[in-house]
Amino acid sequence: QLRSFVLRCAASDVLEVPQMGRVSLDHFSNTMQALKWDARDFSQGSPGAPYLEQLRAQIDELARRIPSAGGGSIPYATQRLVWGWMEARIIQECVEVIAKCGRKKSQEALICLAEDFQTLRSAVRQNFKPAAGDDKGEEEVQLLPPDNPLYVTTRWEYLDRYLEAHGYLPGEIVAWCRGHTEYPLRAHKALIEYLQSNPKAQRQAVIDVEAFLI
């Protein structure tokens, strides 16, 4: 457990500390959420394209640098764990972007963001692979045991489920939140505010979910 904690922290630092990467994840999500996601026409492309490209380029660079870190002395299994925790951190930040966009995002924006994040997913999955003919990386890295409550937060389903929840009816959202305690309260609040337009019902929903989670 200590080893996992250290590797998780190392992976987060690579993505969150500006001095260690081109752009911190926090800066990325704050920049993304400030864009015009209330629009309904994205035929000219995603407004987040330049910032996604910056992050994708950072992922590309890290995929080249990690194998040579420490003069190439870091065991391959450890490299894969670090990369796995980095992937998990990116997944979690994608959820943060959706939540931070608040009520202003349109349904079309959600579709656009889903496509944007699919690009990141492809970049992460395609970059850190063993050399051709090397089968060391065939099995998927398991960061947490499946029975761990936070297991899903390390997988892309964590993002997919949160995106899908934005299509629920207002009356269904409290039950959804109660059934998905792996998300932080701020993500639940953002979802409730997006789906529930009635201020009184919105406040009651937040109170119900908060009481359940705490």
JSON list of C-alpha atoms in Angstrom, two decimals:
[
{"chain": "A", "resi": 1, "resn": "GLN", "atom": "CA", "xyz": [0.00, 0.00, 0.00]},
{"chain": "A", "resi": 2, "resn": "LEU", "atom": "CA", "xyz": [2.86, 2.38, 0.79]},
{"chain": "A", "resi": 3, "resn": "ARG", "atom": "CA", "xyz": [4.45, 1.62, -2.57]},
{"chain": "A", "resi": 4, "resn": "SER", "atom": "CA", "xyz": [1.19, 2.35, -4.37]},
{"chain": "A", "resi": 5, "resn": "PHE", "atom": "CA", "xyz": [0.82, 5.61, -2.45]},
{"chain": "A", "resi": 6, "resn": "VAL", "atom": "CA", "xyz": [4.34, 6.74, -3.38]},
{"chain": "A", "resi": 7, "resn": "LEU", "atom": "CA", "xyz": [3.87, 5.87, -7.06]},
{"chain": "A", "resi": 8, "resn": "ARG", "atom": "CA", "xyz": [0.48, 7.59, -7.13]},
{"chain": "A", "resi": 9, "resn": "CYS", "atom": "CA", "xyz": [2.00, 10.75, -5.65]},
{"chain": "A", "resi": 10, "resn": "ALA", "atom": "CA", "xyz": [4.89, 10.64, -8.11]},
{"chain": "A", "resi": 11, "resn": "ALA", "atom": "CA", "xyz": [2.48, 10.29, -11.03]},
{"chain": "A", "resi": 12, "resn": "SER", "atom": "CA", "xyz": [0.36, 13.19, -9.76]},
{"chain": "A", "resi": 13, "resn": "ASP", "atom": "CA", "xyz": [3.40, 15.43, -9.33]},
{"chain": "A", "resi": 14, "resn": "VAL", "atom": "CA", "xyz": [4.45, 14.85, -12.93]},
{"chain": "A", "resi": 15, "resn": "LEU", "atom": "CA", "xyz": [1.06, 16.15, -14.07]},
{"chain": "A", "resi": 16, "resn": "GLU", "atom": "CA", "xyz": [0.24, 18.72, -11.39]},
{"chain": "A", "resi": 17, "resn": "VAL", "atom": "CA", "xyz": [3.52, 20.53, -10.68]},
{"chain": "A", "resi": 18, "resn": "PRO", "atom": "CA", "xyz": [4.19, 23.09, -13.46]},
{"chain": "A", "resi": 19, "resn": "GLN", "atom": "CA", "xyz": [7.96, 22.75, -13.10]},
{"chain": "A", "resi": 20, "resn": "MET", "atom": "CA", "xyz": [7.73, 19.06, -13.95]},
{"chain": "A", "resi": 21, "resn": "GLY", "atom": "CA", "xyz": [5.43, 19.39, -16.94]},
{"chain": "A", "resi": 22, "resn": "ARG", "atom": "CA", "xyz": [4.52, 21.88, -19.62]},
{"chain": "A", "resi": 23, "resn": "VAL", "atom": "CA", "xyz": [1.16, 22.65, -18.04]},
{"chain": "A", "resi": 24, "resn": "SER", "atom": "CA", "xyz": [-0.36, 21.54, -14.75]},
{"chain": "A", "resi": 25, "resn": "LEU", "atom": "CA", "xyz": [-3.62, 19.62, -14.81]},
{"chain": "A", "resi": 26, "resn": "ASP", "atom": "CA", "xyz": [-5.22, 22.24, -12.58]},
{"chain": "A", "resi": 27, "resn": "HIS", "atom": "CA", "xyz": [-4.33, 24.97, -15.08]},
{"chain": "A", "resi": 28, "resn": "PHE", "atom": "CA", "xyz": [-5.64, 22.76, -17.88]},
{"chain": "A", "resi": 29, "resn": "SER", "atom": "CA", "xyz": [-9.03, 22.20, -16.24]},
{"chain": "A", "resi": 30, "resn": "ASN", "atom": "CA", "xyz": [-9.42, 25.86, -15.20]},
{"chain": "A", "resi": 31, "resn": "THR", "atom": "CA", "xyz": [-8.64, 26.98, -18.74]},
{"chain": "A", "resi": 32, "resn": "MET", "atom": "CA", "xyz": [-11.00, 24.43, -20.28]},
{"chain": "A", "resi": 33, "resn": "GLN", "atom": "CA", "xyz": [-13.92, 25.31, -18.01]},
{"chain": "A", "resi": 34, "resn": "ALA", "atom": "CA", "xyz": [-13.58, 29.01, -18.89]},
{"chain": "A", "resi": 35, "resn": "LEU", "atom": "CA", "xyz": [-14.24, 28.39, -22.59]},
{"chain": "A", "resi": 36, "resn": "LYS", "atom": "CA", "xyz": [-17.61, 28.98, -24.30]},
{"chain": "A", "resi": 37, "resn": "TRP", "atom": "CA", "xyz": [-19.31, 25.67, -23.60]},
{"chain": "A", "resi": 38, "resn": "ASP", "atom": "CA", "xyz": [-22.76, 27.25, -23.77]},
{"chain": "A", "resi": 39, "resn": "ALA", "atom": "CA", "xyz": [-22.56, 27.22, -27.56]},
{"chain": "A", "resi": 40, "resn": "ARG", "atom": "CA", "xyz": [-24.61, 24.76, -29.59]},
{"chain": "A", "resi": 41, "resn": "ASP", "atom": "CA", "xyz": [-22.57, 24.66, -32.78]},
{"chain": "A", "resi": 42, "resn": "PHE", "atom": "CA", "xyz": [-19.12, 23.08, -32.69]},
{"chain": "A", "resi": 43, "resn": "SER", "atom": "CA", "xyz": [-18.87, 22.38, -36.41]},
{"chain": "A", "resi": 44, "resn": "GLN", "atom": "CA", "xyz": [-15.69, 24.50, -36.52]},
{"chain": "A", "resi": 45, "resn": "GLY", "atom": "CA", "xyz": [-14.04, 22.28, -33.93]},
{"chain": "A", "resi": 46, "resn": "SER", "atom": "CA", "xyz": [-13.64, 22.19, -30.19]},
{"chain": "A", "resi": 47, "resn": "PRO", "atom": "CA", "xyz": [-12.71, 25.44, -28.41]},
{"chain": "A", "resi": 48, "resn": "GLY", "atom": "CA", "xyz": [-10.50, 23.33, -26.18]},
{"chain": "A", "resi": 49, "resn": "ALA", "atom": "CA", "xyz": [-8.45, 21.92, -29.08]},
{"chain": "A", "resi": 50, "resn": "PRO", "atom": "CA", "xyz": [-5.27, 24.01, -28.41]},
{"chain": "A", "resi": 51, "resn": "TYR", "atom": "CA", "xyz": [-5.19, 23.04, -24.73]},
{"chain": "A", "resi": 52, "resn": "LEU", "atom": "CA", "xyz": [-5.92, 19.39, -25.45]},
{"chain": "A", "resi": 53, "resn": "GLU", "atom": "CA", "xyz": [-3.03, 19.45, -27.90]},
{"chain": "A", "resi": 54, "resn": "GLN", "atom": "CA", "xyz": [-0.75, 20.87, -25.20]},
{"chain": "A", "resi": 55, "resn": "LEU", "atom": "CA", "xyz": [-1.70, 18.08, -22.83]},
{"chain": "A", "resi": 56, "resn": "ARG", "atom": "CA", "xyz": [-1.42, 15.44, -25.55]},
{"chain": "A", "resi": 57, "resn": "ALA", "atom": "CA", "xyz": [2.07, 16.72, -26.39]},
{"chain": "A", "resi": 58, "resn": "GLN", "atom": "CA", "xyz": [2.98, 16.49, -22.70]},
{"chain": "A", "resi": 59, "resn": "ILE", "atom": "CA", "xyz": [1.73, 12.89, -22.65]},
{"chain": "A", "resi": 60, "resn": "ASP", "atom": "CA", "xyz": [3.86, 12.15, -25.73]},
{"chain": "A", "resi": 61, "resn": "GLU", "atom": "CA", "xyz": [6.92, 13.63, -24.08]},
{"chain": "A", "resi": 62, "resn": "LEU", "atom": "CA", "xyz": [6.39, 11.75, -20.83]},
{"chain": "A", "resi": 63, "resn": "ALA", "atom": "CA", "xyz": [6.03, 8.50, -22.76]},
{"chain": "A", "resi": 64, "resn": "ARG", "atom": "CA", "xyz": [9.52, 9.13, -24.13]},
{"chain": "A", "resi": 65, "resn": "ARG", "atom": "CA", "xyz": [11.06, 10.30, -20.87]},
{"chain": "A", "resi": 66, "resn": "ILE", "atom": "CA", "xyz": [9.72, 7.75, -18.38]},
{"chain": "A", "resi": 67, "resn": "PRO", "atom": "CA", "xyz": [11.62, 4.75, -19.84]},
{"chain": "A", "resi": 68, "resn": "SER", "atom": "CA", "xyz": [14.92, 6.66, -19.63]},
{"chain": "A", "resi": 69, "resn": "ALA", "atom": "CA", "xyz": [14.35, 8.13, -16.16]},
{"chain": "A", "resi": 70, "resn": "GLY", "atom": "CA", "xyz": [17.11, 7.25, -13.71]},
{"chain": "A", "resi": 71, "resn": "GLY", "atom": "CA", "xyz": [19.32, 6.27, -16.60]},
{"chain": "A", "resi": 72, "resn": "GLY", "atom": "CA", "xyz": [16.86, 3.57, -17.57]},
{"chain": "A", "resi": 73, "resn": "SER", "atom": "CA", "xyz": [17.24, 1.84, -14.21]},
{"chain": "A", "resi": 74, "resn": "ILE", "atom": "CA", "xyz": [13.55, 1.95, -13.21]},
{"chain": "A", "resi": 75, "resn": "PRO", "atom": "CA", "xyz": [11.99, -1.52, -13.61]},
{"chain": "A", "resi": 76, "resn": "TYR", "atom": "CA", "xyz": [9.49, -1.79, -16.43]},
{"chain": "A", "resi": 77, "resn": "ALA", "atom": "CA", "xyz": [6.76, -2.95, -14.04]},
{"chain": "A", "resi": 78, "resn": "THR", "atom": "CA", "xyz": [7.26, 0.21, -11.98]},
{"chain": "A", "resi": 79, "resn": "GLN", "atom": "CA", "xyz": [7.16, 2.38, -15.08]},
{"chain": "A", "resi": 80, "resn": "ARG", "atom": "CA", "xyz": [3.82, 0.85, -16.01]},
{"chain": "A", "resi": 81, "resn": "LEU", "atom": "CA", "xyz": [2.42, 1.52, -12.55]},
{"chain": "A", "resi": 82, "resn": "VAL", "atom": "CA", "xyz": [3.49, 5.17, -12.69]},
{"chain": "A", "resi": 83, "resn": "TRP", "atom": "CA", "xyz": [1.94, 5.49, -16.13]},
{"chain": "A", "resi": 84, "resn": "GLY", "atom": "CA", "xyz": [-1.22, 3.81, -14.89]},
{"chain": "A", "resi": 85, "resn": "TRP", "atom": "CA", "xyz": [-1.57, 6.29, -12.02]},
{"chain": "A", "resi": 86, "resn": "MET", "atom": "CA", "xyz": [-0.93, 9.14, -14.45]},
{"chain": "A", "resi": 87, "resn": "GLU", "atom": "CA", "xyz": [-3.74, 7.83, -16.63]},
{"chain": "A", "resi": 88, "resn": "ALA", "atom": "CA", "xyz": [-6.03, 7.62, -13.59]},
{"chain": "A", "resi": 89, "resn": "ARG", "atom": "CA", "xyz": [-5.19, 11.22, -12.67]},
{"chain": "A", "resi": 90, "resn": "ILE", "atom": "CA", "xyz": [-6.04, 12.39, -16.19]},
{"chain": "A", "resi": 91, "resn": "ILE", "atom": "CA", "xyz": [-9.37, 10.53, -16.05]},
{"chain": "A", "resi": 92, "resn": "GLN", "atom": "CA", "xyz": [-10.23, 12.21, -12.76]},
{"chain": "A", "resi": 93, "resn": "GLU", "atom": "CA", "xyz": [-9.32, 15.65, -14.10]},
{"chain": "A", "resi": 94, "resn": "CYS", "atom": "CA", "xyz": [-11.58, 15.12, -17.11]},
{"chain": "A", "resi": 95, "resn": "VAL", "atom": "CA", "xyz": [-14.46, 14.60, -14.67]},
{"chain": "A", "resi": 96, "resn": "GLU", "atom": "CA", "xyz": [-13.37, 17.80, -12.89]},
{"chain": "A", "resi": 97, "resn": "VAL", "atom": "CA", "xyz": [-13.57, 19.70, -16.18]},
{"chain": "A", "resi": 98, "resn": "ILE", "atom": "CA", "xyz": [-17.15, 18.53, -16.74]},
{"chain": "A", "resi": 99, "resn": "ALA", "atom": "CA", "xyz": [-18.10, 19.50, -13.20]},
{"chain": "A", "resi": 100, "resn": "LYS", "atom": "CA", "xyz": [-16.37, 22.89, -13.35]},
{"chain": "A", "resi": 101, "resn": "CYS", "atom": "CA", "xyz": [-18.25, 23.83, -16.53]},
{"chain": "A", "resi": 102, "resn": "GLY", "atom": "CA", "xyz": [-21.39, 23.89, -14.41]},
{"chain": "A", "resi": 103, "resn": "ARG", "atom": "CA", "xyz": [-24.83, 24.60, -15.82]},
{"chain": "A", "resi": 104, "resn": "LYS", "atom": "CA", "xyz": [-23.57, 26.63, -18.75]},
{"chain": "A", "resi": 105, "resn": "LYS", "atom": "CA", "xyz": [-22.58, 23.62, -20.86]},
{"chain": "A", "resi": 106, "resn": "SER", "atom": "CA", "xyz": [-25.01, 22.62, -23.60]},
{"chain": "A", "resi": 107, "resn": "GLN", "atom": "CA", "xyz": [-25.79, 19.06, -24.66]},
{"chain": "A", "resi": 108, "resn": "GLU", "atom": "CA", "xyz": [-23.74, 19.72, -27.78]},
{"chain": "A", "resi": 109, "resn": "ALA", "atom": "CA", "xyz": [-20.85, 20.79, -25.57]},
{"chain": "A", "resi": 110, "resn": "LEU", "atom": "CA", "xyz": [-21.04, 17.52, -23.65]},
{"chain": "A", "resi": 111, "resn": "ILE", "atom": "CA", "xyz": [-20.76, 15.61, -26.92]},
{"chain": "A", "resi": 112, "resn": "CYS", "atom": "CA", "xyz": [-17.81, 17.77, -27.95]},
{"chain": "A", "resi": 113, "resn": "LEU", "atom": "CA", "xyz": [-16.07, 17.26, -24.60]},
{"chain": "A", "resi": 114, "resn": "ALA", "atom": "CA", "xyz": [-16.65, 13.51, -24.81]},
{"chain": "A", "resi": 115, "resn": "GLU", "atom": "CA", "xyz": [-14.91, 13.50, -28.19]},
{"chain": "A", "resi": 116, "resn": "ASP", "atom": "CA", "xyz": [-12.09, 15.64, -26.82]},
{"chain": "A", "resi": 117, "resn": "PHE", "atom": "CA", "xyz": [-11.50, 13.25, -23.94]},
{"chain": "A", "resi": 118, "resn": "GLN", "atom": "CA", "xyz": [-11.59, 10.27, -26.29]},
{"chain": "A", "resi": 119, "resn": "THR", "atom": "CA", "xyz": [-8.59, 11.86, -28.02]},
{"chain": "A", "resi": 120, "resn": "LEU", "atom": "CA", "xyz": [-6.75, 12.00, -24.69]},
{"chain": "A", "resi": 121, "resn": "ARG", "atom": "CA", "xyz": [-7.70, 8.43, -23.96]},
{"chain": "A", "resi": 122, "resn": "SER", "atom": "CA", "xyz": [-6.24, 7.30, -27.27]},
{"chain": "A", "resi": 123, "resn": "ALA", "atom": "CA", "xyz": [-3.05, 9.26, -26.65]},
{"chain": "A", "resi": 124, "resn": "VAL", "atom": "CA", "xyz": [-2.57, 7.69, -23.23]},
{"chain": "A", "resi": 125, "resn": "ARG", "atom": "CA", "xyz": [-3.33, 4.17, -24.40]},
{"chain": "A", "resi": 126, "resn": "GLN", "atom": "CA", "xyz": [-1.20, 4.32, -27.54]},
{"chain": "A", "resi": 127, "resn": "ASN", "atom": "CA", "xyz": [1.89, 6.02, -26.17]},
{"chain": "A", "resi": 128, "resn": "PHE", "atom": "CA", "xyz": [3.24, 3.86, -23.38]},
{"chain": "A", "resi": 129, "resn": "LYS", "atom": "CA", "xyz": [3.65, 0.49, -25.05]},
{"chain": "A", "resi": 130, "resn": "PRO", "atom": "CA", "xyz": [6.44, -2.08, -25.11]},
{"chain": "A", "resi": 131, "resn": "ALA", "atom": "CA", "xyz": [8.65, -2.30, -28.16]},
{"chain": "A", "resi": 132, "resn": "ALA", "atom": "CA", "xyz": [7.43, -4.35, -31.10]},
{"chain": "A", "resi": 133, "resn": "GLY", "atom": "CA", "xyz": [7.73, -8.04, -30.40]},
{"chain": "A", "resi": 134, "resn": "ASP", "atom": "CA", "xyz": [7.90, -7.44, -26.64]},
{"chain": "A", "resi": 135, "resn": "ASP", "atom": "CA", "xyz": [4.93, -8.92, -24.79]},
{"chain": "A", "resi": 136, "resn": "LYS", "atom": "CA", "xyz": [5.75, -7.42, -21.38]},
{"chain": "A", "resi": 137, "resn": "GLY", "atom": "CA", "xyz": [2.80, -5.06, -21.53]},
{"chain": "A", "resi": 138, "resn": "GLU", "atom": "CA", "xyz": [0.08, -7.44, -22.69]},
{"chain": "A", "resi": 139, "resn": "GLU", "atom": "CA", "xyz": [-1.86, -7.50, -19.42]},
{"chain": "A", "resi": 140, "resn": "GLU", "atom": "CA", "xyz": [-3.58, -4.34, -18.22]},
{"chain": "A", "resi": 141, "resn": "VAL", "atom": "CA", "xyz": [-2.12, -2.81, -15.10]},
{"chain": "A", "resi": 142, "resn": "GLN", "atom": "CA", "xyz": [-4.42, -3.14, -12.09]},
{"chain": "A", "resi": 143, "resn": "LEU", "atom": "CA", "xyz": [-3.84, -0.22, -9.75]},
{"chain": "A", "resi": 144, "resn": "LEU", "atom": "CA", "xyz": [-6.44, -1.22, -7.16]},
{"chain": "A", "resi": 145, "resn": "PRO", "atom": "CA", "xyz": [-8.24, -4.49, -6.44]},
{"chain": "A", "resi": 146, "resn": "PRO", "atom": "CA", "xyz": [-11.73, -4.67, -8.02]},
{"chain": "A", "resi": 147, "resn": "ASP", "atom": "CA", "xyz": [-13.41, -4.71, -4.60]},
{"chain": "A", "resi": 148, "resn": "ASN", "atom": "CA", "xyz": [-11.84, -1.37, -3.65]},
{"chain": "A", "resi": 149, "resn": "PRO", "atom": "CA", "xyz": [-14.51, 1.39, -3.60]},
{"chain": "A", "resi": 150, "resn": "LEU", "atom": "CA", "xyz": [-12.18, 3.64, -5.62]},
{"chain": "A", "resi": 151, "resn": "TYR", "atom": "CA", "xyz": [-11.34, 1.02, -8.25]},
{"chain": "A", "resi": 152, "resn": "VAL", "atom": "CA", "xyz": [-13.60, 2.60, -10.87]},
{"chain": "A", "resi": 153, "resn": "THR", "atom": "CA", "xyz": [-11.87, 6.00, -10.40]},
{"chain": "A", "resi": 154, "resn": "THR", "atom": "CA", "xyz": [-8.79, 4.52, -12.09]},
{"chain": "A", "resi": 155, "resn": "ARG", "atom": "CA", "xyz": [-10.71, 3.50, -15.20]},
{"chain": "A", "resi": 156, "resn": "TRP", "atom": "CA", "xyz": [-12.27, 5.41, -18.10]},
{"chain": "A", "resi": 157, "resn": "GLU", "atom": "CA", "xyz": [-15.70, 4.15, -17.04]},
{"chain": "A", "resi": 158, "resn": "TYR", "atom": "CA", "xyz": [-15.45, 6.76, -14.28]},
{"chain": "A", "resi": 159, "resn": "LEU", "atom": "CA", "xyz": [-15.62, 9.51, -16.90]},
{"chain": "A", "resi": 160, "resn": "ASP", "atom": "CA", "xyz": [-18.11, 7.70, -19.14]},
{"chain": "A", "resi": 161, "resn": "ARG", "atom": "CA", "xyz": [-20.62, 7.22, -16.31]},
{"chain": "A", "resi": 162, "resn": "TYR", "atom": "CA", "xyz": [-20.41, 10.86, -15.27]},
{"chain": "A", "resi": 163, "resn": "LEU", "atom": "CA", "xyz": [-21.02, 12.02, -18.83]},
{"chain": "A", "resi": 164, "resn": "GLU", "atom": "CA", "xyz": [-23.96, 9.63, -19.20]},
{"chain": "A", "resi": 165, "resn": "ALA", "atom": "CA", "xyz": [-25.50, 10.89, -15.93]},
{"chain": "A", "resi": 166, "resn": "HIS", "atom": "CA", "xyz": [-26.03, 14.28, -17.58]},
{"chain": "A", "resi": 167, "resn": "GLY", "atom": "CA", "xyz": [-28.78, 12.67, -19.63]},
{"chain": "A", "resi": 168, "resn": "TYR", "atom": "CA", "xyz": [-30.82, 11.57, -16.60]},
{"chain": "A", "resi": 169, "resn": "LEU", "atom": "CA", "xyz": [-34.13, 13.12, -15.59]},
{"chain": "A", "resi": 170, "resn": "PRO", "atom": "CA", "xyz": [-34.10, 15.57, -12.65]},
{"chain": "A", "resi": 171, "resn": "GLY", "atom": "CA", "xyz": [-36.09, 13.17, -10.50]},
{"chain": "A", "resi": 172, "resn": "GLU", "atom": "CA", "xyz": [-33.56, 10.39, -11.03]},
{"chain": "A", "resi": 173, "resn": "ILE", "atom": "CA", "xyz": [-30.39, 12.19, -10.08]},
{"chain": "A", "resi": 174, "resn": "VAL", "atom": "CA", "xyz": [-30.49, 11.78, -6.27]},
{"chain": "A", "resi": 175, "resn": "ALA", "atom": "CA", "xyz": [-30.74, 8.01, -6.65]},
{"chain": "A", "resi": 176, "resn": "TRP", "atom": "CA", "xyz": [-27.88, 8.07, -9.15]},
{"chain": "A", "resi": 177, "resn": "CYS", "atom": "CA", "xyz": [-25.68, 10.07, -6.78]},
{"chain": "A", "resi": 178, "resn": "ARG", "atom": "CA", "xyz": [-26.44, 7.71, -3.89]},
{"chain": "A", "resi": 179, "resn": "GLY", "atom": "CA", "xyz": [-25.45, 4.79, -6.06]},
{"chain": "A", "resi": 180, "resn": "HIS", "atom": "CA", "xyz": [-22.15, 6.35, -7.13]},
{"chain": "A", "resi": 181, "resn": "THR", "atom": "CA", "xyz": [-20.35, 7.36, -3.96]},
{"chain": "A", "resi": 182, "resn": "GLU", "atom": "CA", "xyz": [-16.99, 7.13, -5.71]},
{"chain": "A", "resi": 183, "resn": "TYR", "atom": "CA", "xyz": [-17.49, 10.68, -7.03]},
{"chain": "A", "resi": 184, "resn": "PRO", "atom": "CA", "xyz": [-16.60, 13.65, -4.80]},
{"chain": "A", "resi": 185, "resn": "LEU", "atom": "CA", "xyz": [-19.41, 15.77, -3.41]},
{"chain": "A", "resi": 186, "resn": "ARG", "atom": "CA", "xyz": [-18.48, 18.69, -5.68]},
{"chain": "A", "resi": 187, "resn": "ALA", "atom": "CA", "xyz": [-19.08, 16.50, -8.75]},
{"chain": "A", "resi": 188, "resn": "HIS", "atom": "CA", "xyz": [-22.48, 15.46, -7.40]},
{"chain": "A", "resi": 189, "resn": "LYS", "atom": "CA", "xyz": [-23.41, 19.08, -6.69]},
{"chain": "A", "resi": 190, "resn": "ALA", "atom": "CA", "xyz": [-22.41, 20.14, -10.21]},
{"chain": "A", "resi": 191, "resn": "LEU", "atom": "CA", "xyz": [-24.52, 17.35, -11.70]},
{"chain": "A", "resi": 192, "resn": "ILE", "atom": "CA", "xyz": [-27.55, 18.26, -9.59]},
{"chain": "A", "resi": 193, "resn": "GLU", "atom": "CA", "xyz": [-27.22, 21.94, -10.52]},
{"chain": "A", "resi": 194, "resn": "TYR", "atom": "CA", "xyz": [-27.02, 21.00, -14.20]},
{"chain": "A", "resi": 195, "resn": "LEU", "atom": "CA", "xyz": [-30.09, 18.74, -14.20]},
{"chain": "A", "resi": 196, "resn": "GLN", "atom": "CA", "xyz": [-32.33, 20.42, -11.64]},
{"chain": "A", "resi": 197, "resn": "SER", "atom": "CA", "xyz": [-33.49, 23.90, -12.67]},
{"chain": "A", "resi": 198, "resn": "ASN", "atom": "CA", "xyz": [-35.89, 24.40, -9.75]},
{"chain": "A", "resi": 199, "resn": "PRO", "atom": "CA", "xyz": [-33.88, 26.18, -7.01]},
{"chain": "A", "resi": 200, "resn": "LYS", "atom": "CA", "xyz": [-35.86, 24.66, -4.14]},
{"chain": "A", "resi": 201, "resn": "ALA", "atom": "CA", "xyz": [-35.67, 21.13, -5.53]},
{"chain": "A", "resi": 202, "resn": "GLN", "atom": "CA", "xyz": [-31.99, 21.69, -6.29]},
{"chain": "A", "resi": 203, "resn": "ARG", "atom": "CA", "xyz": [-31.19, 22.67, -2.71]},
{"chain": "A", "resi": 204, "resn": "GLN", "atom": "CA", "xyz": [-33.13, 19.70, -1.32]},
{"chain": "A", "resi": 205, "resn": "ALA", "atom": "CA", "xyz": [-31.35, 17.30, -3.66]},
{"chain": "A", "resi": 206, "resn": "VAL", "atom": "CA", "xyz": [-27.95, 18.62, -2.57]},
{"chain": "A", "resi": 207, "resn": "ILE", "atom": "CA", "xyz": [-28.95, 18.30, 1.10]},
{"chain": "A", "resi": 208, "resn": "ASP", "atom": "CA", "xyz": [-30.13, 14.71, 0.56]},
{"chain": "A", "resi": 209, "resn": "VAL", "atom": "CA", "xyz": [-26.99, 13.66, -1.26]},
{"chain": "A", "resi": 210, "resn": "GLU", "atom": "CA", "xyz": [-24.68, 15.46, 1.15]},
{"chain": "A", "resi": 211, "resn": "ALA", "atom": "CA", "xyz": [-26.37, 13.80, 4.15]},
{"chain": "A", "resi": 212, "resn": "PHE", "atom": "CA", "xyz": [-26.08, 10.40, 2.47]},
{"chain": "A", "resi": 213, "resn": "LEU", "atom": "CA", "xyz": [-22.39, 10.81, 1.59]},
{"chain": "A", "resi": 214, "resn": "ILE", "atom": "CA", "xyz": [-21.33, 12.28, 4.94]}
]
